[in-house]
Short mmCIF file of C-alpha atoms in Angstrom, two decimals:
data_model
loop_
_atom_site.label_atom_id
_atom_site.label_comp_id
_atom_site.label_asym_id
_atom_site.label_seq_id
_atom_site.Cartn_x
_atom_site.Cartn_y
_atom_site.Cartn_z
CA MET Y 1 100.96 -62.83 91.66
CA TYR Y 2 101.37 -59.57 89.81
CA GLN Y 3 104.27 -57.20 90.54
CA ASN Y 4 105.01 -53.51 89.91
CA ILE Y 5 101.54 -52.24 90.78
CA PHE Y 6 101.75 -48.44 91.00
CA ASP Y 7 98.46 -46.89 92.11
CA THR Y 8 98.74 -43.33 90.80
CA HIS Y 9 95.63 -42.00 92.59
CA ALA Y 10 94.11 -43.05 95.91
CA HIS Y 11 92.36 -41.58 98.95
CA TYR Y 12 93.49 -43.72 101.87
CA ASP Y 13 92.74 -40.95 104.34
CA ASP Y 14 89.03 -41.39 103.53
CA GLU Y 15 86.88 -42.35 106.53
CA ARG Y 16 85.94 -45.65 104.86
CA PHE Y 17 89.45 -46.86 105.74
CA ASP Y 18 89.29 -45.78 109.38
CA GLY Y 19 88.59 -49.29 110.67
CA ASP Y 20 91.54 -51.09 109.07
CA ARG Y 21 93.81 -48.52 107.40
CA GLU Y 22 97.06 -49.58 109.07
CA ALA Y 23 96.54 -53.29 108.47
CA LEU Y 24 95.57 -52.69 104.85
CA LEU Y 25 98.54 -50.45 104.06
CA ASP Y 26 100.90 -52.83 105.83
CA ALA Y 27 99.63 -55.66 103.61
CA LEU Y 28 99.70 -54.01 100.18
CA PRO Y 29 103.42 -54.48 99.37
CA ALA Y 30 103.05 -58.26 99.77
CA LYS Y 31 100.32 -58.07 97.11
CA GLY Y 32 102.64 -56.55 94.51
CA VAL Y 33 101.93 -52.88 95.22
CA VAL Y 34 105.21 -50.95 94.91
CA ALA Y 35 103.89 -47.38 95.17
CA VAL Y 36 100.76 -45.35 95.91
CA VAL Y 37 100.10 -41.64 95.48
CA ASN Y 38 97.41 -40.25 97.78
CA ALA Y 39 95.55 -37.31 96.24
CA ALA Y 40 94.29 -34.39 98.32
CA SER Y 41 91.05 -32.43 98.10
CA ASP Y 42 91.77 -29.56 100.53
CA MET Y 43 94.28 -28.45 103.15
CA LYS Y 44 93.09 -31.04 105.67
CA THR Y 45 93.59 -33.94 103.28
CA SER Y 46 96.86 -32.48 102.04
CA ALA Y 47 98.08 -32.82 105.64
CA SER Y 48 96.57 -36.26 106.26
CA GLY Y 49 97.97 -37.59 102.99
CA LEU Y 50 101.43 -36.37 103.91
CA ALA Y 51 101.18 -38.03 107.32
CA LEU Y 52 100.46 -41.35 105.60
CA ALA Y 53 103.27 -40.82 103.11
CA ARG Y 54 105.72 -40.23 105.92
CA ALA Y 55 104.55 -43.43 107.64
CA TYR Y 56 105.06 -45.82 104.70
CA ASP Y 57 108.16 -46.04 102.52
CA TYR Y 58 106.21 -46.93 99.37
CA PHE Y 59 103.62 -44.18 99.85
CA TYR Y 60 103.61 -40.66 98.33
CA CYS Y 61 101.05 -37.87 98.19
CA ALA Y 62 99.84 -34.74 96.45
CA ALA Y 63 98.70 -31.43 97.90
CA GLY Y 64 95.98 -29.24 96.46
CA VAL Y 65 92.35 -28.12 96.42
CA HIS Y 66 89.69 -30.10 94.53
CA PRO Y 67 87.02 -28.22 92.54
CA HIS Y 68 84.37 -29.34 95.03
CA GLU Y 69 86.25 -27.37 97.69
CA ALA Y 70 87.12 -24.36 95.52
CA GLY Y 71 84.53 -22.20 97.25
CA SER Y 72 86.45 -22.59 100.50
CA PHE Y 73 89.82 -21.73 98.97
CA ALA Y 74 91.60 -19.30 101.28
CA PRO Y 75 94.22 -16.65 100.42
CA GLY Y 76 96.96 -18.57 102.22
CA ASP Y 77 96.24 -21.92 100.60
CA LEU Y 78 98.66 -21.44 97.70
CA ASP Y 79 101.48 -20.74 100.15
CA ALA Y 80 100.45 -23.78 102.16
CA ILE Y 81 100.56 -26.01 99.07
CA ALA Y 82 103.98 -24.65 98.22
CA GLY Y 83 105.05 -25.45 101.76
CA TYR Y 84 103.87 -29.03 101.46
CA ALA Y 85 105.66 -29.32 98.13
CA ARG Y 86 109.01 -28.86 99.85
CA ASP Y 87 108.60 -32.31 101.41
CA PRO Y 88 110.15 -35.02 99.19
CA LYS Y 89 107.11 -37.22 99.78
CA VAL Y 90 104.86 -34.68 98.00
CA VAL Y 91 105.12 -35.47 94.29
CA ALA Y 92 102.32 -33.45 92.69
CA VAL Y 93 99.80 -30.63 93.01
CA GLY Y 94 96.38 -32.22 93.10
CA GLU Y 95 93.85 -33.16 92.69
CA ILE Y 96 92.79 -29.96 90.98
CA GLY Y 97 90.47 -29.17 88.11
CA LEU Y 98 86.83 -28.64 87.22
CA ASP Y 99 83.63 -30.52 88.08
CA TYR Y 100 80.48 -29.37 86.27
CA HIS Y 101 78.52 -32.49 87.21
CA TYR Y 102 77.99 -31.60 90.87
CA ASP Y 103 78.81 -27.86 90.76
CA PHE Y 104 79.51 -27.85 94.50
CA SER Y 105 81.48 -24.64 93.88
CA PRO Y 106 80.54 -21.92 91.36
CA ARG Y 107 82.13 -22.56 87.99
CA ASP Y 108 83.93 -19.23 87.83
CA VAL Y 109 85.43 -19.90 91.26
CA GLN Y 110 86.47 -23.41 90.21
CA GLN Y 111 88.25 -21.92 87.21
CA GLN Y 112 90.05 -19.28 89.27
CA VAL Y 113 91.27 -21.82 91.83
CA PHE Y 114 92.28 -24.25 89.08
CA GLU Y 115 94.28 -21.54 87.29
CA ALA Y 116 96.00 -20.45 90.48
CA GLN Y 117 97.15 -24.00 91.18
CA LEU Y 118 98.23 -24.65 87.59
CA GLY Y 119 100.41 -21.56 87.80
CA LEU Y 120 101.83 -22.66 91.14
CA ALA Y 121 102.66 -26.13 89.84
CA ASN Y 122 104.50 -24.64 86.90
CA ASP Y 123 106.41 -22.31 89.23
CA LEU Y 124 107.35 -25.28 91.41
CA GLY Y 125 108.25 -27.51 88.47
CA MET Y 126 105.79 -30.13 89.72
CA PRO Y 127 103.25 -32.28 87.88
CA VAL Y 128 99.52 -31.86 88.41
CA ILE Y 129 96.75 -34.39 88.97
CA ILE Y 130 93.68 -33.19 87.05
CA HIS Y 131 90.04 -33.87 87.91
CA ASP Y 132 87.73 -33.25 84.94
CA ARG Y 133 84.07 -34.19 85.13
CA GLU Y 134 81.71 -32.90 82.45
CA ALA Y 135 84.02 -29.92 81.96
CA HIS Y 136 86.12 -31.16 79.05
CA ALA Y 137 86.18 -27.97 76.95
CA ASP Y 138 87.14 -25.62 79.80
CA THR Y 139 89.64 -28.11 81.21
CA LEU Y 140 91.33 -28.48 77.85
CA ALA Y 141 91.41 -24.71 77.32
CA LEU Y 142 93.22 -24.15 80.62
CA LEU Y 143 95.62 -27.02 80.04
CA ARG Y 144 96.50 -25.48 76.67
CA LYS Y 145 97.04 -22.13 78.38
CA TYR Y 146 99.33 -23.41 81.15
CA ARG Y 147 100.74 -26.57 79.53
CA PRO Y 148 101.52 -28.33 82.82
CA LYS Y 149 103.21 -31.65 83.28
CA GLY Y 150 100.98 -34.29 84.78
CA ILE Y 151 97.98 -36.59 84.64
CA LEU Y 152 94.33 -36.56 83.63
CA HIS Y 153 93.05 -38.82 86.39
CA CYS Y 154 90.16 -41.24 85.95
CA PHE Y 155 89.94 -40.15 82.32
CA SER Y 156 86.32 -39.90 81.17
CA GLY Y 157 86.69 -38.08 77.87
CA SER Y 158 86.54 -39.33 74.30
CA ALA Y 159 89.33 -40.82 72.22
CA GLU Y 160 89.44 -37.46 70.42
CA MET Y 161 89.97 -35.56 73.67
CA ALA Y 162 92.60 -38.09 74.67
CA GLY Y 163 94.45 -37.16 71.51
CA GLU Y 164 94.37 -33.48 72.45
CA ILE Y 165 95.70 -34.23 75.94
CA LEU Y 166 98.48 -36.34 74.47
CA LYS Y 167 99.52 -33.43 72.24
CA LEU Y 168 100.19 -31.49 75.46
CA GLY Y 169 102.58 -34.20 76.67
CA MET Y 170 100.36 -35.34 79.53
CA TYR Y 171 99.50 -38.83 80.78
CA LEU Y 172 96.05 -40.42 81.08
CA ALA Y 173 95.07 -42.67 83.99
CA PHE Y 174 92.33 -45.28 83.94
CA GLY Y 175 90.65 -46.96 86.87
CA GLY Y 176 87.92 -49.46 87.53
CA ALA Y 177 85.42 -47.81 85.16
CA VAL Y 178 87.20 -49.34 82.17
CA THR Y 179 86.14 -52.78 83.42
CA PHE Y 180 82.41 -51.97 83.60
CA LYS Y 181 80.21 -53.95 81.23
CA ASN Y 182 79.02 -50.95 79.18
CA ALA Y 183 82.32 -49.04 79.30
CA LYS Y 184 82.62 -48.48 75.56
CA LYS Y 185 83.87 -44.88 75.77
CA PRO Y 186 86.69 -45.54 78.31
CA ALA Y 187 87.81 -48.57 76.28
CA GLU Y 188 87.96 -46.50 73.10
CA ALA Y 189 89.90 -43.78 74.89
CA ALA Y 190 92.34 -46.30 76.38
CA ALA Y 191 92.89 -47.81 72.93
CA ALA Y 192 93.92 -44.35 71.69
CA VAL Y 193 96.56 -43.80 74.40
CA PRO Y 194 100.09 -45.01 73.61
CA LEU Y 195 101.54 -47.37 76.17
CA ASP Y 196 104.17 -44.81 77.19
CA ARG Y 197 101.45 -42.35 78.32
CA LEU Y 198 99.15 -44.81 80.10
CA LEU Y 199 98.67 -45.07 83.88
CA VAL Y 200 96.53 -47.14 86.24
CA GLU Y 201 94.78 -46.00 89.41
CA THR Y 202 92.04 -46.90 91.86
CA ASP Y 203 90.60 -43.59 93.10
CA CYS Y 204 89.90 -45.79 96.11
CA PRO Y 205 87.69 -46.18 98.03
CA TYR Y 206 85.68 -45.40 94.88
CA MET Y 207 85.53 -46.86 91.34
CA THR Y 208 85.86 -50.51 92.30
CA PRO Y 209 86.47 -52.66 89.21
CA GLU Y 210 84.39 -55.61 88.09
CA PRO Y 211 83.72 -58.18 89.44
CA PHE Y 212 83.80 -56.38 92.82
CA ARG Y 213 81.57 -53.36 92.15
CA GLY Y 214 79.71 -52.36 95.27
CA ARG Y 215 82.54 -53.06 97.71
CA ARG Y 216 85.26 -50.71 98.89
CA CYS Y 217 88.15 -50.40 96.46
CA ASP Y 218 91.85 -50.64 97.32
CA SER Y 219 95.11 -50.93 95.41
CA SER Y 220 95.14 -54.73 95.47
CA LEU Y 221 92.28 -54.66 92.92
CA ILE Y 222 94.30 -52.86 90.22
CA PRO Y 223 95.12 -56.17 88.45
CA HIS Y 224 91.49 -56.34 87.28
CA THR Y 225 91.88 -52.94 85.64
CA ALA Y 226 95.27 -53.93 84.26
CA GLU Y 227 93.86 -57.12 82.74
CA ARG Y 228 91.17 -55.16 80.90
CA LEU Y 229 93.63 -52.56 79.63
CA ALA Y 230 96.09 -55.28 78.63
CA ALA Y 231 93.38 -57.00 76.60
CA ILE Y 232 92.68 -53.70 74.81
CA LYS Y 233 96.40 -53.28 74.10
CA GLY Y 234 97.09 -56.89 73.17
CA ILE Y 235 99.78 -57.47 75.78
CA SER Y 236 99.99 -59.33 79.09
CA ALA Y 237 98.71 -57.74 82.27
CA GLN Y 238 102.15 -57.97 83.85
CA GLU Y 239 103.72 -56.18 80.90
CA LEU Y 240 101.12 -53.46 81.22
CA LEU Y 241 101.83 -53.12 84.95
CA ASP Y 242 105.57 -52.93 84.28
CA ILE Y 243 105.07 -50.19 81.69
CA THR Y 244 102.59 -48.16 83.74
CA CYS Y 245 104.84 -48.41 86.79
CA GLN Y 246 107.72 -46.89 84.87
CA ASN Y 247 105.42 -44.23 83.41
CA ALA Y 248 104.25 -43.29 86.91
CA ARG Y 249 107.82 -43.01 88.15
CA SER Y 250 108.59 -40.73 85.23
CA VAL Y 251 105.61 -38.39 85.61
CA TYR Y 252 106.04 -38.16 89.38
CA GLN Y 253 109.80 -37.63 88.96
CA LEU Y 254 110.72 -40.64 91.09
CA ASP Y 255 113.37 -42.05 88.72
#
């Protein structure tokens, strides 16, 4: 059985876990999972993620407003995020960023909310968890402007973009998509990321790796992602899990 599984991005407060959340989270440590960070999408999920983090020793969370929810961003939300950040279980601002695929919020509003949270994270000295979907140029421009610490989650850019993110000192996380049969672009990007900047994640309940696509994802499935990344890197899956666990502890300041 694999050890040192650190799931850097999950959504265990999602309704798809309502039927068995407690049993599942109780069982994960026995499956080699040593830590999970639950990402938020708004103030409600910032609160629910923190409640889970307080309930499980191995569990942490982030607080922030996702680009899908940027249109509902309220004047007091920055202060609320800063308030959450005072809790030692809150290890990042996120997930924040830009999403031009769905455009659930106007792009200019997404950018304003993203910038506000990047500035807050820098003021707090906290890492960020970045969501970037079909918004690579604008995401990169704002990251160059603010130069935050943190993670590009579920990285979907090219190897060339990965290189630009690495120049900023950030980490790149890969999930189940790298295992998909036609996942040439994620594999090329992963090959371009040095081992000391690589992370693994689930984004559960989404992005279930092969051979389990179509079912709900959870942190116990990370070994399938790790095995694919390890093959790309030419190392064992356990070595990759050991390295990515230490990387996650470093970026989330848990050392």
